[in-house]
Coordinates of C-alpha atoms in Angstrom, one line a residue:
Chain A
M1 CA -12.0 30.9 19.7
K2 CA -10.1 30.0 23.2
L3 CA -6.7 31.7 23.8
N4 CA -4.1 31.2 26.4
V5 CA -2.5 33.9 27.7
K6 CA 1.0 33.8 29.5
L7 CA 2.0 36.5 32.2
F8 CA 4.8 37.4 33.5
A9 CA 6.7 39.4 36.5
A10 CA 4.0 42.3 37.3
A11 CA 1.3 41.1 35.3
R12 CA 1.4 37.9 36.4
Q13 CA 1.5 39.1 40.4
L14 CA -1.5 41.6 39.4
A15 CA -3.4 39.0 37.9
G16 CA -3.2 36.5 40.0
A17 CA -2.2 33.8 37.9
D18 CA 0.4 33.2 35.3
Q19 CA -1.7 32.4 32.6
L20 CA -5.4 33.6 31.6
A21 CA -7.6 31.8 29.1
V22 CA -9.0 34.4 26.7
D23 CA -12.5 33.8 24.9
L24 CA -12.7 36.3 21.7
P25 CA -14.3 36.3 18.4
E26 CA -13.6 35.0 15.2
G27 CA -11.1 37.5 13.3
S28 CA -9.7 39.2 16.4
T29 CA -6.2 40.6 16.1
V30 CA -3.9 41.3 19.7
S31 CA -5.5 45.0 19.6
D32 CA -8.8 43.0 20.3
L33 CA -7.2 40.3 22.9
R34 CA -5.4 43.4 24.9
Y35 CA -9.0 45.3 25.2
R36 CA -10.3 42.2 26.3
L37 CA -8.0 41.5 29.2
A38 CA -8.0 45.0 30.5
M39 CA -12.2 44.8 30.7
E40 CA -11.9 41.4 32.7
H41 CA -9.0 41.9 34.7
P42 CA -9.1 45.4 35.9
D43 CA -6.1 45.0 37.6
L44 CA -3.7 44.5 34.8
A45 CA -5.1 47.5 33.1
P46 CA -2.8 49.9 34.0
L47 CA 0.2 47.8 32.5
L48 CA -1.8 47.0 29.1
P49 CA -1.0 49.9 27.3
H50 CA 2.7 49.2 27.8
V51 CA 2.9 45.5 27.1
L52 CA 4.0 43.6 24.0
F53 CA 2.5 40.3 22.8
A54 CA 4.8 37.1 21.4
I55 CA 3.6 34.4 19.7
G56 CA 5.9 31.6 19.9
S57 CA 9.7 33.8 20.5
E58 CA 8.3 36.7 18.1
Y59 CA 6.8 39.9 19.2
V60 CA 3.9 40.7 17.1
G61 CA 2.2 43.8 16.4
D62 CA -1.7 45.1 17.5
S63 CA -2.7 44.3 14.0
K64 CA -1.8 40.4 13.8
P65 CA -4.8 38.4 13.2
L66 CA -5.3 35.7 16.2
A67 CA -6.7 31.9 15.7
D68 CA -8.2 29.3 17.8
A69 CA -6.1 27.5 20.7
M70 CA -3.1 30.0 20.1
E71 CA -0.9 30.0 22.8
L72 CA 0.4 34.2 23.4
A73 CA 2.7 35.9 25.8
C74 CA 2.3 39.1 27.7
I75 CA 5.6 41.0 27.7
P76 CA 5.6 43.9 30.1
P77 CA 9.0 46.2 29.7
V78 CA 12.0 44.5 30.4
S79 CA 14.9 44.6 33.0
G80 CA 17.3 41.3 32.2
G81 CA 20.9 42.3 32.4
Chain B
M1 CA 27.1 29.9 23.7
I2 CA 23.8 30.9 25.0
E3 CA 22.8 29.7 28.6
L4 CA 19.9 30.3 31.5
V5 CA 21.3 29.4 34.4
T6 CA 19.9 29.3 38.0
G7 CA 23.1 29.4 40.1
P8 CA 26.3 31.3 40.0
I9 CA 27.5 32.4 36.5
D10 CA 30.4 30.6 35.6
T11 CA 32.9 33.3 34.6
Q12 CA 36.4 30.7 33.9
N13 CA 34.5 28.6 31.8
I14 CA 32.8 31.7 29.7
L15 CA 36.6 33.1 29.1
A16 CA 38.1 29.7 28.4
Q17 CA 34.9 29.1 25.5
V18 CA 35.4 32.4 23.9
T19 CA 39.4 32.5 24.1
S20 CA 41.2 31.4 21.0
P21 CA 44.5 31.8 18.6
E22 CA 42.3 33.2 16.5
A23 CA 40.8 36.1 18.7
G24 CA 43.6 39.1 20.0
A25 CA 40.7 40.3 22.4
V26 CA 38.5 39.1 24.4
V27 CA 35.6 41.5 26.9
L28 CA 34.0 40.6 29.2
F29 CA 30.8 42.2 30.8
L30 CA 29.0 41.2 34.2
G31 CA 26.1 42.5 35.5
T32 CA 26.4 42.5 39.4
T33 CA 23.7 43.5 41.9
R34 CA 24.3 47.2 43.2
Q35 CA 23.3 47.6 46.7
F36 CA 21.9 51.0 46.5
T37 CA 19.8 52.7 43.9
S38 CA 19.4 56.4 44.4
G39 CA 19.9 55.9 48.2
R40 CA 17.7 53.1 48.4
E41 CA 19.3 49.9 49.6
T42 CA 18.6 46.6 47.5
A43 CA 18.8 43.5 49.5
S44 CA 18.9 41.3 46.9
L45 CA 17.3 40.8 43.0
D46 CA 15.1 37.8 41.1
Y47 CA 14.8 37.5 38.2
E48 CA 12.5 35.9 35.9
C49 CA 12.1 35.1 32.2
Y50 CA 10.1 33.7 29.1
H51 CA 12.5 30.4 28.8
D52 CA 12.1 29.5 25.5
M53 CA 11.4 33.2 23.8
A54 CA 14.5 34.6 25.7
L55 CA 17.1 31.4 24.7
A56 CA 15.7 32.5 21.0
K57 CA 16.2 36.1 21.5
L58 CA 19.6 35.8 23.2
A59 CA 20.1 33.5 20.1
E60 CA 19.0 36.5 17.8
L61 CA 21.2 39.0 19.4
E62 CA 24.1 36.9 18.7
A63 CA 23.6 36.3 15.4
E64 CA 22.6 39.6 14.7
A65 CA 25.9 40.8 16.3
R66 CA 27.9 38.6 14.2
T67 CA 26.8 40.5 11.0
K68 CA 27.6 43.5 12.6
W69 CA 31.4 42.8 13.6
P70 CA 33.4 40.1 12.9
I71 CA 33.5 38.0 16.2
V72 CA 35.3 35.1 17.0
H73 CA 33.4 33.2 19.7
C74 CA 30.7 34.7 21.6
A75 CA 28.7 33.8 25.0
I76 CA 25.4 35.3 26.6
V77 CA 24.4 33.6 29.8
H78 CA 21.7 35.1 32.3
R79 CA 21.1 33.8 35.3
T80 CA 17.6 33.9 36.7
G81 CA 16.2 33.1 40.4
H82 CA 17.4 34.9 43.3
V83 CA 20.8 36.9 42.7
G84 CA 22.7 38.1 45.8
L85 CA 24.2 41.6 46.4
G86 CA 27.4 42.3 44.3
E87 CA 26.9 38.8 42.1
A88 CA 26.5 38.6 38.4
S89 CA 23.3 38.6 37.2
V90 CA 24.6 38.2 33.3
A91 CA 27.8 38.0 31.4
V92 CA 28.4 38.9 28.2
A93 CA 31.7 37.7 26.5
V94 CA 33.1 38.1 22.8
S95 CA 36.5 37.8 21.0
T96 CA 37.5 39.3 18.2
A97 CA 40.8 39.4 16.2
H98 CA 40.9 43.5 17.6
R99 CA 39.6 44.7 20.5
S100 CA 37.9 47.5 18.9
A101 CA 35.5 45.4 17.7
A102 CA 35.1 43.6 21.0
F103 CA 34.2 46.2 23.1
E104 CA 31.8 47.8 21.1
A105 CA 30.0 44.3 20.4
G106 CA 30.1 43.9 24.0
Q107 CA 28.5 46.7 24.6
W108 CA 26.1 46.7 22.1
L109 CA 25.3 43.0 23.0
I110 CA 24.2 44.5 26.7
D111 CA 22.4 47.5 25.6
T112 CA 20.2 45.8 23.4
L113 CA 19.7 42.3 25.5
K114 CA 18.4 44.9 28.2
H115 CA 15.6 46.3 25.7
V116 CA 14.3 43.1 24.0
V117 CA 15.1 39.7 26.0
P118 CA 12.1 38.8 28.1
I119 CA 13.8 38.8 31.2
W120 CA 12.4 40.6 34.5
K121 CA 14.3 42.1 37.5
K122 CA 12.3 41.9 40.7
E123 CA 14.3 44.2 43.7
N124 CA 13.7 42.8 47.0
W125 CA 14.9 46.0 49.2
S126 CA 16.3 46.2 52.4
D127 CA 12.9 47.1 54.0
G128 CA 11.5 44.4 53.0
T129 CA 9.0 45.7 50.1
S130 CA 9.4 44.1 46.6
Q131 CA 8.9 45.8 43.3
W132 CA 9.0 44.6 39.4
V133 CA 11.2 46.7 37.7
H134 CA 9.3 47.5 34.5
P135 CA 11.5 50.0 32.6
G136 CA 9.4 53.6 31.5
L137 CA 6.3 52.9 33.7
E138 CA 5.6 53.5 36.8
V139 CA 5.3 50.2 38.8
P140 CA 1.2 49.6 39.9
K141 CA 2.3 49.8 43.7
E142 CA 4.6 48.3 45.5
I143 CA 3.6 45.5 47.0
R144 CA 5.4 42.5 49.7
S145 CA 7.4 40.3 49.0
E146 CA 5.9 37.4 46.8
P147 CA 5.4 34.1 49.0
Chain C
M1 CA 45.8 46.4 41.8
I2 CA 48.7 46.6 39.8
E3 CA 50.5 43.9 38.7
L4 CA 53.1 42.7 36.9
V5 CA 53.5 38.7 36.9
T6 CA 55.4 36.1 34.7
G7 CA 52.9 33.5 34.7
P8 CA 49.4 32.9 33.4
I9 CA 47.1 35.8 34.5
D10 CA 44.8 34.7 37.1
T11 CA 42.0 36.4 35.7
Q12 CA 39.2 34.5 38.8
N13 CA 41.5 36.5 41.0
I14 CA 40.9 39.8 38.8
L15 CA 37.0 39.5 38.7
A16 CA 36.6 39.0 42.4
Q17 CA 39.2 42.2 43.0
V18 CA 36.8 44.2 41.2
T19 CA 33.7 43.1 42.1
S20 CA 31.7 44.6 44.8
P21 CA 27.9 45.2 45.9
E22 CA 28.9 49.2 44.8
A23 CA 29.5 48.6 41.5
G24 CA 26.4 47.4 38.7
A25 CA 28.8 46.8 35.8
V26 CA 32.4 44.8 35.7
V27 CA 34.1 45.1 32.1
L28 CA 37.4 42.8 31.7
F29 CA 39.8 43.5 28.7
L30 CA 42.0 40.4 27.9
G31 CA 44.8 40.9 25.1
T32 CA 45.6 37.7 23.9
T33 CA 48.2 36.1 22.0
R34 CA 46.6 35.6 18.1
Q35 CA 48.3 33.0 15.8
F36 CA 47.8 34.8 12.2
T37 CA 49.2 39.1 11.9
S38 CA 48.2 39.5 8.2
G39 CA 48.7 36.0 7.1
R40 CA 52.1 35.3 9.0
E41 CA 51.8 32.6 11.2
T42 CA 53.4 33.6 15.1
A43 CA 54.3 30.9 17.4
S44 CA 54.7 32.8 20.5
L45 CA 55.1 36.4 22.2
D46 CA 58.1 37.5 24.6
Y47 CA 57.3 40.5 26.5
E48 CA 59.9 42.3 28.2
C49 CA 59.2 45.4 30.7
Y50 CA 60.9 48.1 32.5
H51 CA 59.9 46.8 35.7
D52 CA 59.5 49.8 38.4
M53 CA 58.9 52.6 35.7
A54 CA 56.3 50.3 34.2
L55 CA 54.4 49.8 37.6
A56 CA 54.6 53.5 38.3
K57 CA 53.3 53.9 34.7
L58 CA 50.3 51.4 35.3
A59 CA 49.6 53.1 38.5
E60 CA 49.4 56.2 36.9
L61 CA 47.1 55.3 33.9
E62 CA 44.9 54.1 37.1
A63 CA 45.1 57.3 38.9
E64 CA 44.0 59.0 35.7
A65 CA 41.3 57.2 34.8
R66 CA 39.7 57.7 37.9
T67 CA 39.6 61.3 37.8
K68 CA 38.1 60.6 34.0
W69 CA 35.4 58.1 35.5
P70 CA 33.8 56.8 38.7
I71 CA 35.6 53.9 39.3
V72 CA 34.4 51.3 41.9
H73 CA 37.3 49.1 41.4
C74 CA 40.2 49.0 38.8
A75 CA 42.6 46.1 38.3
I76 CA 45.6 46.0 35.6
V77 CA 48.1 43.0 35.0
H78 CA 50.2 42.5 32.5
R79 CA 52.3 39.5 32.2
T80 CA 56.3 39.3 31.0
G81 CA 58.2 36.6 29.6
H82 CA 56.7 33.7 27.5
V83 CA 52.9 34.2 26.4
G84 CA 51.7 31.2 24.1
L85 CA 49.3 31.1 21.9
G86 CA 45.7 32.1 22.9
E87 CA 47.1 32.8 26.3
A88 CA 46.1 36.3 28.3
S89 CA 49.1 38.7 28.2
V90 CA 47.5 41.3 29.4
A91 CA 43.8 42.0 31.7
V92 CA 41.9 45.3 32.5
A93 CA 39.4 45.2 34.5
V94 CA 36.8 48.1 35.8
S95 CA 33.9 47.9 38.0
T96 CA 31.7 51.4 38.0
A97 CA 27.8 51.9 39.2
H98 CA 26.8 52.1 35.6
R99 CA 27.9 50.0 32.3
S100 CA 28.5 53.1 30.0
A101 CA 31.6 54.1 32.1
A102 CA 33.3 50.8 32.3
F103 CA 33.4 50.6 28.6
E104 CA 35.0 53.7 28.4
A105 CA 37.1 53.5 31.4
G106 CA 38.5 49.9 30.1
Q107 CA 39.0 51.2 26.2
W108 CA 41.0 54.1 27.4
L109 CA 43.0 52.2 29.9
I110 CA 44.0 49.5 27.5
D111 CA 44.5 52.2 24.5
T112 CA 46.5 54.4 26.9
L113 CA 48.2 51.4 28.1
K114 CA 49.6 50.4 24.8
H115 CA 50.9 54.1 24.1
V116 CA 52.8 54.8 27.3
V117 CA 53.9 51.8 29.8
P118 CA 57.5 50.3 29.0
I119 CA 56.6 47.0 28.0
W120 CA 57.4 45.5 25.0
K121 CA 56.5 42.6 22.9
K122 CA 58.8 39.9 21.1
E123 CA 56.9 38.2 18.1
N124 CA 58.3 34.6 17.6
W125 CA 57.2 33.5 14.2
S126 CA 56.5 30.4 13.1
D127 CA 59.2 29.9 10.8
G128 CA 61.8 30.1 13.3
T129 CA 62.4 34.3 13.4
S130 CA 61.9 37.0 16.2
Q131 CA 60.8 40.3 16.2
W132 CA 61.2 42.9 18.6
V133 CA 57.5 45.0 17.8
H134 CA 57.9 48.8 18.0
P135 CA 54.9 50.5 16.4
G136 CA 55.8 53.3 13.8
L137 CA 58.8 51.8 13.2
E138 CA 60.9 49.9 10.6
V139 CA 62.2 47.1 13.0
P140 CA 65.9 47.7 11.9
K141 CA 66.3 43.8 10.9
E142 CA 64.7 40.3 11.7
I143 CA 67.0 38.3 13.4
R144 CA 67.0 34.7 14.9
S145 CA 65.9 34.4 18.1
E146 CA 67.8 35.8 21.0
P147 CA 69.9 32.5 22.9
Chain D
M1 CA 80.0 63.2 33.7
K2 CA 79.8 59.8 34.0
L3 CA 75.1 58.7 33.4
N4 CA 74.3 55.2 33.1
V5 CA 71.7 53.8 30.3
K6 CA 69.5 51.1 30.6
L7 CA 68.5 49.7 27.3
F8 CA 65.4 47.0 26.3
A9 CA 63.9 45.3 23.3
A10 CA 65.9 46.2 19.8
A11 CA 67.7 48.7 21.4
R12 CA 69.0 45.8 23.7
Q13 CA 69.2 44.2 21.1
L14 CA 71.0 45.8 18.5
A15 CA 73.6 47.2 21.5
G16 CA 74.1 43.5 22.2
A17 CA 74.1 45.4 26.1
D18 CA 71.6 45.6 28.7
Q19 CA 72.8 48.9 29.8
L20 CA 75.7 51.5 28.1
A21 CA 78.2 54.2 30.4
V22 CA 78.5 57.3 28.6
D23 CA 80.5 60.1 29.5
L24 CA 79.7 63.3 28.5
P25 CA 80.5 66.9 29.3
E26 CA 79.3 69.6 32.3
G27 CA 76.0 70.9 31.0
S28 CA 74.8 67.7 28.6
T29 CA 71.0 67.7 28.2
V30 CA 69.3 64.4 26.8
S31 CA 69.6 65.6 23.2
D32 CA 73.5 65.5 23.4
L33 CA 73.1 62.3 25.0
R34 CA 71.0 60.6 22.2
Y35 CA 74.0 62.4 20.0
R36 CA 76.8 60.9 21.6
L37 CA 74.9 57.0 21.9
A38 CA 74.7 56.9 17.8
M39 CA 78.3 58.6 17.5
E40 CA 79.6 55.2 19.7
H41 CA 77.3 52.9 18.8
P42 CA 76.0 53.3 15.1
D43 CA 74.1 49.7 15.5
L44 CA 71.9 51.9 17.6
A45 CA 71.7 54.9 15.4
P46 CA 68.9 54.0 13.4
L47 CA 66.5 53.6 16.7
L48 CA 67.6 56.8 18.2
P49 CA 65.6 59.6 16.2
H50 CA 62.4 57.1 17.7
V51 CA 63.2 56.6 21.4
L52 CA 61.9 58.1 24.6
F53 CA 64.5 59.1 27.3
A54 CA 63.3 58.3 30.8
I55 CA 65.2 59.4 34.7
G56 CA 63.3 57.5 37.1
S57 CA 59.8 56.7 36.0
E58 CA 59.6 59.6 34.3
Y59 CA 60.0 60.6 30.1
V60 CA 61.7 63.6 29.7
G61 CA 62.4 65.8 26.8
D62 CA 65.2 66.6 24.7
S63 CA 66.5 69.8 26.3
K64 CA 66.3 68.3 30.0
P65 CA 69.9 68.7 31.6
L66 CA 71.6 66.1 32.7
A67 CA 74.0 66.0 36.1
D68 CA 76.6 63.6 37.3
A69 CA 76.1 59.7 38.3
M70 CA 72.5 59.8 36.6
E71 CA 70.3 56.4 35.5
L72 CA 68.6 56.7 32.2
A73 CA 66.2 54.4 30.4
C74 CA 66.2 54.7 26.6
I75 CA 62.6 53.8 25.8
P76 CA 61.7 52.3 22.8
P77 CA 58.8 52.5 21.0
V78 CA 56.3 50.2 23.4
S79 CA 54.4 47.6 22.4
G80 CA 52.7 46.1 25.5
G81 CA 48.9 45.0 26.2

């Protein structure tokens, strides 16, 4: 299944892109996505243990099942304010 | 009132929005760009946000604050893009009948905003380098300003 | 900045006075005229002060706050005379490097101001009666508005 | 000795004057002033146990000695803010 992951701040900068397409097997979870991103984008790897993922406007846990065509956001530690 | 703006924050409008004959107290918090952090000089900041989620989270913050305190009016405005020295990047304003609730709610809102709302700050140091700020994280490397 | 004013409080000027590149946080408190107190309706307030002593005590408050918190700038403005519904009778603004000190100092300043500064409020109730407010004291009697 | 006492808020209203002249014996204190005001101005009496007195911009205690020509202020419980 094909997913799209939006990137922000240092994640965007390290990847050199504001979104990434990821292809994962059916039944994958957020945890699998995190692992796959680290494999395919070594520059992002140091950041990935520290990011959260969101679907729509909700943070999701690592066990969250993913579905084809999902849009996710990769949320590094926030620093607004 | 929940807003993400790209220019200067209109504090007069915010105060007008929250002031009310039902309220005896207004607390406004402004977060402003500080020139020196641990002896290092900042030239400016840039803020980036995940727009729709940031608005949704700010609205959730207001809703949660309203369950905790008897808030009359609430306004949260965050600026994104380039913010110069001394300028406000965020404003939180709360009006309540009595002042202790306004102080508590204002402080809770800005404290919680800083932990959950998908907005990021980039320090543009006076030496020409820039650095995204990700609390709790060694920022991977220092990098020249993005174009 | 310590001021007693007889017209509307200029909050924009106050914010401009306290904002600084040395500060990362500004907290502004406004005390505004509430329409209902325990179900009783207020039409307006009148404030009276012992002018020179009030200014001296406000300056002492600022000085004492500066010994307690690392305040960059501080402004306290109290309005006297007639104050309409929803209008601000007092403004306290503090800027500090970090936000917790600004909230603490702002709250301490308004709490302490209410106990020590010789300023008095008269409630003009919607039923046409007026009453000086002297906390902790049964006000001697209700009296028609003074001429 | 002759003193002048400024009145504010309910004190001013009850006395019907914004200041009162008081004549006290040499050696009198603030406590004596409080007592004399209550005697001479019965309308003020209920308020007087609750007021503070100030000389210049400083609150003074009941044992404070008074001197001829002093200006005092009678400060009922404050309600600014």
